[in-house]
Short mmCIF file of C-alpha atoms in Angstrom, two decimals:
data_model
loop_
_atom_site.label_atom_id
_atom_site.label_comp_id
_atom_site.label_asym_id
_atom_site.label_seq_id
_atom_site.Cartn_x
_atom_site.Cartn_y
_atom_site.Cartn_z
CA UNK A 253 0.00 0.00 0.00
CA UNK A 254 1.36 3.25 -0.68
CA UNK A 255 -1.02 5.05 2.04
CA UNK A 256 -2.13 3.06 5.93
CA UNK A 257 -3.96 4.99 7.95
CA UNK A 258 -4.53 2.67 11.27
CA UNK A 259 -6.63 4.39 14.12
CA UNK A 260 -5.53 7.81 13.75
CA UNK A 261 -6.95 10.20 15.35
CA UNK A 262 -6.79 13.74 15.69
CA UNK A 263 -7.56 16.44 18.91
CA UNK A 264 -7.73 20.45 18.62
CA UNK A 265 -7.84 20.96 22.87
CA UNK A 266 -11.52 19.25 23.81
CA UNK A 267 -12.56 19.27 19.46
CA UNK A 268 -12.25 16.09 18.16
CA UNK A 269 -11.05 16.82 14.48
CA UNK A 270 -10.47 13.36 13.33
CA UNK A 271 -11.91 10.39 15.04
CA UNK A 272 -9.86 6.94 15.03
CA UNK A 273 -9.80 6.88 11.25
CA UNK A 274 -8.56 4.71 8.91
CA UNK A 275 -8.20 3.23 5.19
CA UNK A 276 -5.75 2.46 2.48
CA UNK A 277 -4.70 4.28 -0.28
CA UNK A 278 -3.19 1.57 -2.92
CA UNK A 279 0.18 2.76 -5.51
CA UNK A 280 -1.05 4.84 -8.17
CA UNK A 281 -4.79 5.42 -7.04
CA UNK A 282 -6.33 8.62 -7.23
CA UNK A 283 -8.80 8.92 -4.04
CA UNK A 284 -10.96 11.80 -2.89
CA UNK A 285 -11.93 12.97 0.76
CA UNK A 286 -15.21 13.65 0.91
CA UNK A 287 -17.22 15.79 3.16
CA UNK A 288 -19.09 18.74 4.63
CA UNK A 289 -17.04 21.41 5.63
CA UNK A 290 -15.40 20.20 9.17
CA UNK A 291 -15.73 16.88 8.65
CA UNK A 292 -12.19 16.25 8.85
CA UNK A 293 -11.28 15.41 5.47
CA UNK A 294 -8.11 18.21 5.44
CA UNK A 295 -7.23 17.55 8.80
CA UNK A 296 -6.46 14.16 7.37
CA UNK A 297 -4.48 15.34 4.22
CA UNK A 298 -2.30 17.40 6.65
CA UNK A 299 -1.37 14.49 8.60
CA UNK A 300 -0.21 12.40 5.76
CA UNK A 301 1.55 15.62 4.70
CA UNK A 302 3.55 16.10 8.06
CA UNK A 303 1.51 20.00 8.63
CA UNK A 304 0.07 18.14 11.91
CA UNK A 305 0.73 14.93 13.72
CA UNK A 306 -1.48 12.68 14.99
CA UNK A 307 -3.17 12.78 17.95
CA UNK A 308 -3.72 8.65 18.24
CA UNK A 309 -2.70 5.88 15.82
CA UNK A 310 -0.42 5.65 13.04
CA UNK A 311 0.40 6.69 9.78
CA UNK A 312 2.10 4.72 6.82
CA UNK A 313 3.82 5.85 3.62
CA UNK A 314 5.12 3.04 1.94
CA UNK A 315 4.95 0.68 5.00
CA UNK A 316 7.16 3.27 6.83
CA UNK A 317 5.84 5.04 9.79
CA UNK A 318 6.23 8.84 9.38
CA UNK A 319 4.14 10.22 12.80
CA UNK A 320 7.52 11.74 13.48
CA UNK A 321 9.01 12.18 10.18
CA UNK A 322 9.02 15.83 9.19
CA UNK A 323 7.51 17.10 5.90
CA UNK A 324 10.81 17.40 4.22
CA UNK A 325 11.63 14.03 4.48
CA UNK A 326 8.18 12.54 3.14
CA UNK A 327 8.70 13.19 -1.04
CA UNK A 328 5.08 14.56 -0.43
CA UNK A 329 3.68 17.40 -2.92
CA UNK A 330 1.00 19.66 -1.43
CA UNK A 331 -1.30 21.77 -3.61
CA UNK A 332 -2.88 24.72 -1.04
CA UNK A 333 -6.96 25.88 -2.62
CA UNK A 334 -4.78 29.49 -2.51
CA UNK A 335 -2.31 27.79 -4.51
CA UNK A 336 0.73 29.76 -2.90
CA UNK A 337 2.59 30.50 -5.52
CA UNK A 338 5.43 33.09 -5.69
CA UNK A 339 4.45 36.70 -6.72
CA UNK A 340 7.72 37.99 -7.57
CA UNK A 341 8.92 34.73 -9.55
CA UNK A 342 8.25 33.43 -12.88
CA UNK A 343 6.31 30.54 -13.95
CA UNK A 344 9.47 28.83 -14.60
CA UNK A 345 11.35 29.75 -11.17
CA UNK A 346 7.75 28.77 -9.26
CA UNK A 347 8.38 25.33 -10.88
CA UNK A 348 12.35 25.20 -10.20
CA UNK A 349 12.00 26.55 -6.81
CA UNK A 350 12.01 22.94 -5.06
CA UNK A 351 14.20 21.72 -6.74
CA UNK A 352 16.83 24.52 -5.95
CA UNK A 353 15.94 23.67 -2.46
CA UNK A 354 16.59 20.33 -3.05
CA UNK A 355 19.86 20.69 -4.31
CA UNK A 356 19.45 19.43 -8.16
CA UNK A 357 21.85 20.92 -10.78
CA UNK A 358 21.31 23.59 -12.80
CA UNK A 359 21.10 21.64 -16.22
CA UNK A 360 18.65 18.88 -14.20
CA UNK A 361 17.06 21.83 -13.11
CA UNK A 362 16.23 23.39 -16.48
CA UNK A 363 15.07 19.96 -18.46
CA UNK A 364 12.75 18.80 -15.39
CA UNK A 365 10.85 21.92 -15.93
CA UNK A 366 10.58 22.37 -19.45
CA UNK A 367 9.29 18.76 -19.13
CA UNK A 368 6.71 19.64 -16.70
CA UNK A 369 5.90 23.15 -18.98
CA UNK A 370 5.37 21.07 -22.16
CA UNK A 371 3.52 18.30 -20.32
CA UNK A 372 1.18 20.97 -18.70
CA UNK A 373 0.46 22.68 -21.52
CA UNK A 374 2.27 26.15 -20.09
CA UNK A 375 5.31 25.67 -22.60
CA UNK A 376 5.12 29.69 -23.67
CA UNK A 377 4.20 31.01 -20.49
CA UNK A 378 7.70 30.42 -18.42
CA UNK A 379 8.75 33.74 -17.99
CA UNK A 380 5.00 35.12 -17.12
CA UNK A 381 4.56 35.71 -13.38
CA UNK A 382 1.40 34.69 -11.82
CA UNK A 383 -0.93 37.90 -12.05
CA UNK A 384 -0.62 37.68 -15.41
CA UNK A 385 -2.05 34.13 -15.71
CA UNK A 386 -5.80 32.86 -15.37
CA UNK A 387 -6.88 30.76 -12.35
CA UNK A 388 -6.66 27.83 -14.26
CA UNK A 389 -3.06 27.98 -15.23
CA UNK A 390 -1.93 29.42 -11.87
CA UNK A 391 -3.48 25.95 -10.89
CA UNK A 392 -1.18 23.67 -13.14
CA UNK A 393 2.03 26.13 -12.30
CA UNK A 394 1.06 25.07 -8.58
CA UNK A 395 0.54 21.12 -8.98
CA UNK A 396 3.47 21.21 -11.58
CA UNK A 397 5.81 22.76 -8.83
CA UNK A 398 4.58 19.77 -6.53
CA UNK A 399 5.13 17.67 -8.91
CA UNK A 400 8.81 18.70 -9.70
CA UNK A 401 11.04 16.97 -7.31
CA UNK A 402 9.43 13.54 -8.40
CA UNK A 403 7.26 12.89 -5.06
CA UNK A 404 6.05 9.42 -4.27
CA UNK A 405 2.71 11.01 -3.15
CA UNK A 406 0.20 14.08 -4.46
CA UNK A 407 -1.90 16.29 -2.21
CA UNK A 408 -4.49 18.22 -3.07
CA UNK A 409 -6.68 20.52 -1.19
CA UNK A 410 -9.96 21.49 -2.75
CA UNK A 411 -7.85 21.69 -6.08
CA UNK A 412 -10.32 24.09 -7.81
CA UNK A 413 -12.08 25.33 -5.60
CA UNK A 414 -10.98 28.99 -6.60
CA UNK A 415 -11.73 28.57 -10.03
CA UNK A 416 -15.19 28.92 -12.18
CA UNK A 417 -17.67 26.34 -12.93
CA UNK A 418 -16.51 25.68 -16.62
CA UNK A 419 -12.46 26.29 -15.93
CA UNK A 420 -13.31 23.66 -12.76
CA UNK A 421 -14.58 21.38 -15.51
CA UNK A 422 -11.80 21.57 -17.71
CA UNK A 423 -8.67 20.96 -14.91
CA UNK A 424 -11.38 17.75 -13.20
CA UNK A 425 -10.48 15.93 -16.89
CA UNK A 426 -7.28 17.43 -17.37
CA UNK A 427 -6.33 15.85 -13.66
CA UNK A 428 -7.76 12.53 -14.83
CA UNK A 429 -5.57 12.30 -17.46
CA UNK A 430 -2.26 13.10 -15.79
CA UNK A 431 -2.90 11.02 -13.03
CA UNK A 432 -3.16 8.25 -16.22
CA UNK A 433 -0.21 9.73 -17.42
CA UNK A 434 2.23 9.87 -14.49
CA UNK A 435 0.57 7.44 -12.50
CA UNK A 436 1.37 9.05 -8.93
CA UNK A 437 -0.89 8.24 -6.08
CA UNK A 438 -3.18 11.34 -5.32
CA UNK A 439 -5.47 12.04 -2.51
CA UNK A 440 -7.55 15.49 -3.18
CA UNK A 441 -9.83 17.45 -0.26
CA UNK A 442 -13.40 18.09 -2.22
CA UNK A 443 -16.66 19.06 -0.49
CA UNK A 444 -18.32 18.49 -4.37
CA UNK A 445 -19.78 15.51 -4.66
CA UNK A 446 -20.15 15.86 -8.61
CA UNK A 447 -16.25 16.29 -8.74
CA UNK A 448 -16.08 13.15 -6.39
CA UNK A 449 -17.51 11.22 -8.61
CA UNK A 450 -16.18 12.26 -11.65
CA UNK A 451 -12.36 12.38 -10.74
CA UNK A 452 -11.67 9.53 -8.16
CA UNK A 453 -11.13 5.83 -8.64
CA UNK A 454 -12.54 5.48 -4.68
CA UNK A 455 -14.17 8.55 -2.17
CA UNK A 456 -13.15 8.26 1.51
CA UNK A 457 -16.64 10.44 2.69
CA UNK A 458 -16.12 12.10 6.01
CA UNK A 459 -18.55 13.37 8.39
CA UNK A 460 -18.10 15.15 11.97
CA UNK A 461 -14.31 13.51 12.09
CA UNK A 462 -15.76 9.89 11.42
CA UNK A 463 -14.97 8.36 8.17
CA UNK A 464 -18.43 7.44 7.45
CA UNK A 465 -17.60 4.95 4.33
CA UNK A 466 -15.33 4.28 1.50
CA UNK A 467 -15.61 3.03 -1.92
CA UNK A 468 -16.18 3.72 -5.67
CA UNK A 469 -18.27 6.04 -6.95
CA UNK A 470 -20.64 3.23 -7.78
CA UNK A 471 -20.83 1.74 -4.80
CA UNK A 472 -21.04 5.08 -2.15
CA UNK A 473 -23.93 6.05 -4.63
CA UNK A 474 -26.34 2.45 -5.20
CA UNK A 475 -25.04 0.94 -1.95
CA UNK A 476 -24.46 3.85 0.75
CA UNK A 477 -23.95 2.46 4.42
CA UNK A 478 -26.15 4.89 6.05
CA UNK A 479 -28.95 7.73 5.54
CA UNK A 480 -26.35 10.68 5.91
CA UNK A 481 -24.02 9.00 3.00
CA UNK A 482 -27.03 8.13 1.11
CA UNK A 483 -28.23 11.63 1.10
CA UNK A 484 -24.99 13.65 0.68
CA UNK A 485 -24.08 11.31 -2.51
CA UNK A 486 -26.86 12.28 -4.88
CA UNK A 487 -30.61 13.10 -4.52
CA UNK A 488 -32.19 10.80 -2.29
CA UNK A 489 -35.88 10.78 -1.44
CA UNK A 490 -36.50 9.43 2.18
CA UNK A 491 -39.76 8.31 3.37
CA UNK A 492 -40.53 7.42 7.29
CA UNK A 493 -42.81 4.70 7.46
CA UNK A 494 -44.74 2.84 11.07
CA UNK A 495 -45.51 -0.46 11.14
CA UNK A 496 -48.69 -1.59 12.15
CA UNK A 497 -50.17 -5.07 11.00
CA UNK A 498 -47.22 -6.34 9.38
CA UNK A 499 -47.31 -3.36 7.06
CA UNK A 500 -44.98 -0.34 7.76
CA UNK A 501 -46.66 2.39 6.60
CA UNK A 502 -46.74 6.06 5.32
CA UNK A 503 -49.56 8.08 3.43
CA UNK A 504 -50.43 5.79 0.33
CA UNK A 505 -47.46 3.75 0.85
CA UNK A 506 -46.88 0.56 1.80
CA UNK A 507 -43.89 -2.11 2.66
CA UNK A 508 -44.20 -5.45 4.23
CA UNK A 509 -42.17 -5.16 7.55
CA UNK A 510 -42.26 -8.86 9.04
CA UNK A 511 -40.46 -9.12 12.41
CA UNK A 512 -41.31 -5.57 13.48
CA UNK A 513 -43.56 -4.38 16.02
CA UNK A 514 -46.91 -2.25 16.06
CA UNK A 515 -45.50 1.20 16.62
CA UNK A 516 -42.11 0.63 15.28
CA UNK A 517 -40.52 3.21 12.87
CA UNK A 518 -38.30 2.63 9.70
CA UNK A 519 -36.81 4.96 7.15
CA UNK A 520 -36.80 3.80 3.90
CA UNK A 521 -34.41 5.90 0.61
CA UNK A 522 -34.91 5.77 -2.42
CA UNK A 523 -33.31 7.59 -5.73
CA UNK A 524 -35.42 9.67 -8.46
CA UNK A 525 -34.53 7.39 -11.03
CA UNK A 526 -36.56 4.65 -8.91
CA UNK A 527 -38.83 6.17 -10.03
CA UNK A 528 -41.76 5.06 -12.60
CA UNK A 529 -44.03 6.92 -13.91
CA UNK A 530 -46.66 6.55 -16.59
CA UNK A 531 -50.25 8.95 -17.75
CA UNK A 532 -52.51 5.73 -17.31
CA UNK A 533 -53.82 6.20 -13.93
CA UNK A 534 -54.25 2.02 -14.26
CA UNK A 535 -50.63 1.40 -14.66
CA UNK A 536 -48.92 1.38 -11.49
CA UNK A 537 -49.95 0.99 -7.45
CA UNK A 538 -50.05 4.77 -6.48
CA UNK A 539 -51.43 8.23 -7.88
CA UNK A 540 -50.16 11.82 -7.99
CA UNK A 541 -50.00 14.90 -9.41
CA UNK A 542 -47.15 16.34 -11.36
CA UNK A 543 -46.56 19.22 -9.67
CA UNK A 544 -43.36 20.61 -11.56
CA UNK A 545 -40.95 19.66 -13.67
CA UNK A 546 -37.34 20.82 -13.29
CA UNK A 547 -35.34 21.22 -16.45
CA UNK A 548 -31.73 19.60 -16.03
CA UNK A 549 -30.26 19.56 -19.38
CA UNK A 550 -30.44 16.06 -20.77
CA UNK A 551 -32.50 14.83 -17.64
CA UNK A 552 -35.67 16.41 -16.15
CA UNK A 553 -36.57 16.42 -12.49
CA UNK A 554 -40.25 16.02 -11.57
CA UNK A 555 -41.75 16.63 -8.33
CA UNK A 556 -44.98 14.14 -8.04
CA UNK A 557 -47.47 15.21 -4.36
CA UNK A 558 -49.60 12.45 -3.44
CA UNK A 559 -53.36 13.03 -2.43
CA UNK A 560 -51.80 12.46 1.45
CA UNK A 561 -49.17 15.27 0.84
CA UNK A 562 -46.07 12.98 0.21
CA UNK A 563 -43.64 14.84 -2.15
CA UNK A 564 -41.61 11.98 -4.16
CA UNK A 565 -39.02 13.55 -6.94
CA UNK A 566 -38.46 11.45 -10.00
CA UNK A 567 -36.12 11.82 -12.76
CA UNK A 568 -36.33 10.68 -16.62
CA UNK A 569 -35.02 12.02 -19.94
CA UNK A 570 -36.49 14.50 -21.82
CA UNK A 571 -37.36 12.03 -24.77
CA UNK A 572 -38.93 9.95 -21.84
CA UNK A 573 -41.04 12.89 -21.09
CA UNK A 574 -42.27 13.68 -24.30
CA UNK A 575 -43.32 10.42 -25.38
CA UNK A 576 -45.44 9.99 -22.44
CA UNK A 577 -46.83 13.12 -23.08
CA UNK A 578 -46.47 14.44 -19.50
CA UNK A 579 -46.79 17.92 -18.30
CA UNK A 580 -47.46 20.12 -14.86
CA UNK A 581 -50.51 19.20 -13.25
CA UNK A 582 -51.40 16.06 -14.75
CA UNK A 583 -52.46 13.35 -12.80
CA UNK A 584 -50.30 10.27 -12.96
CA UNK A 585 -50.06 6.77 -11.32
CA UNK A 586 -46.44 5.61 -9.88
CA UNK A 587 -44.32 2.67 -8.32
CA UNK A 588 -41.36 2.71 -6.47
CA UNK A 589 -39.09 -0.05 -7.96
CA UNK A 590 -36.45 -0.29 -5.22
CA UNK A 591 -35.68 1.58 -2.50
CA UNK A 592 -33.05 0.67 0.60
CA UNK A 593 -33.69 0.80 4.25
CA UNK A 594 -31.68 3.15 6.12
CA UNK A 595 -29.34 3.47 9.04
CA UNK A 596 -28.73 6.77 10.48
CA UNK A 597 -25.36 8.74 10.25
CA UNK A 598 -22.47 6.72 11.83
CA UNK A 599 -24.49 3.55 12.20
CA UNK A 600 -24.52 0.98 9.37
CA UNK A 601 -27.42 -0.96 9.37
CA UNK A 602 -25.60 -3.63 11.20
CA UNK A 603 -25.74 -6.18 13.75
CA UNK A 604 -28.10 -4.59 16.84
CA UNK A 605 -30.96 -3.50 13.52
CA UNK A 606 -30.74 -7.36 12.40
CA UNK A 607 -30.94 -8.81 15.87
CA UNK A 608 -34.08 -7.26 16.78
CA UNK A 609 -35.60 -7.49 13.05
CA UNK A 610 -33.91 -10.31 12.03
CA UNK A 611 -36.63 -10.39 8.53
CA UNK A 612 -36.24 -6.80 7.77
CA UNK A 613 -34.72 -6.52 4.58
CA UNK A 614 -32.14 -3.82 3.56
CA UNK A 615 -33.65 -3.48 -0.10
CA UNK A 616 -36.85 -3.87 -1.69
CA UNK A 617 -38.40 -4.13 -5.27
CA UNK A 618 -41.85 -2.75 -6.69
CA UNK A 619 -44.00 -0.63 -3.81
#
């Protein structure tokens, strides 16, 4: 592995910053940390930088445990949101700076960066200084200059989060393929799902100092652990259902609930594109009005009330739309055709939910 984290955690006086956290990051992955803001997720990337030490547990680069090693020792480049890069140098000296630092020769000096110029793209802008570059290219001077002395791991802490919407979509595939280029292990800081998803191979998602789950971007989004990762990953409808009869229960809505009490209380999720919908009021088990339709691009977002109140949002394309002939304020019937039951925020649905309901299922088809 070329990242262990094992039980580290991480104390500000009495504020728990990171709580007895931990995961691998394998050679060569690119992995994003996930999370509201102070969740933890850059208190994390510091520590495997050497800016703080732990508080509790360990920390491995390369199977070597660096709690006490100091950030020049590490071969560890950091990429600040600010980027940090030198006023009064060049694009070229930003890049070299390191590397004078580190001692390399003057000719070593001169071909690593050209290398890095023409591989970024910034080949005729060496001798520009950075006010005179866009936000985007003061971005690749700053991971370039990490990237200089050759590090054995990247940082990067909400990469582009200075930048607009359409430069920030332009570096997310530009990052993709360098990281297929050079191959270096990367961690990046996000609190954008969309960006999440899009970039990393696997999302560590953080909550209130708890690492709350980890996978890939399929799995945190179709299989989420719990209601808070199920809701921060995507659009999630949630319904709160009680059981009475065998039958947990909510407006029109209905589950079978076998094992669970009169009185009891689940919480079911489901996505929009669970969704079905059709203009035949025969079709499927419940009916609703389409009260508005959100326009998405490719994909519309509809937002069906029931005749009890329940607001369910659905989600289909825009050819799906039209050939069902669908508008605001028609009446339609629906089905839900899966849904998940969920566990509150740092609680899988684990062994104590199973125990006492040991027939409640954790998914269900067609309600």
């Amino acid at each position: 592995m070329s990242i262990e984290l094992r039980n580290v955690s991480k104390r500000f006086g009495a504020t728990v910053a990171v709580d007895r956290v931990s995961f691998t990051v394998r050679d060569g992955e690119l992995v994003a940390l996930l999370g509201p803001s102070g969740g933890g997720k850059t208190t994390v990337l510091r520590m495997i930088a050497g800016l703080e030490r732990p508080t509790e547990g360990d920390l491995f680069i390369r199977g070597q445990r660096v709690n006490d090693v100091p950030v020049q020792q590490r071969n560890i480049g950091f990429v600040f949101q600010s980027y940090a890069l030198f006023k009064n140098m060049t694009v070229f000296k930003n890049i070299a700076f390191g590397l004078r630092v580190k001692g390399w020769k003057r000719r070593d000096i001169r071909a690593r960066v050209e290398e890095l110029l023409a591989l970024f793209g910034l080949e005729d802008l060496g001798r520009r200084y950075p006010h005179q570059l866009s936000g985007g290219q003061r971005q690749r001077v700053a991971i370039a200059r990490a990237l200089a002395p050759k590090p054995r791991v990247l940082l990067l802490d909400e990469p582009f989060g200075a930048v607009d919407a359409k430069i920030r979509q332009e570096l997310r595939e530009w990052l993709v393929r360098l990281h297929r280029e050079l191959n270096v292990t990367t961690l990046f800081v996000t609190h954008d799902q969309e960006e999440a998803m899009e970039v990393a191979d696997r999302i560590v998602i953080f909550s209130r100092g708890r690492l709350e789950q980890i996978g890939t971007p399929r799995e945190v989004y179709e299989t989420p652990v719990n209601e808070f990762v199920a809701r921060f990953i995507g659009v999630l409808n949630v319904l709160e259902l009680e059981v009475w009869g065998g039958l947990a229960t909510v407006g029109e809505i209905q589950i079978p609930a076998p094992g669970l009490r009169d009185g009891d209380r689940i919480r079911i999720g489901f996505r929009p594109y669970a969704v079905a919908i059709s203009p035949d009021l025969t079709q499927y088990r419940y009916l609703a009005t389409l009260q508005r339709t959100y326009f998405l691009g490719v994909m519309l977002r509809l937002e069906l009330e029931t005749e009890a109140g329940l607001v369910i949002r659905a989600r289909m394309t825009k050819e799906e739309y039209a050939q069902l002939g669908l508008r605001d304020g028609l009446k339609v019937s629906f089905q839900i055709r899966n849904y998940r039951v969920l566990a509150t925020e740092g609680a899988p649905l684990g062994p104590e939910e199973k125990a006492a309901y040991p027939e409640l299922p954790s998914a269900g088809e067609n309600i």
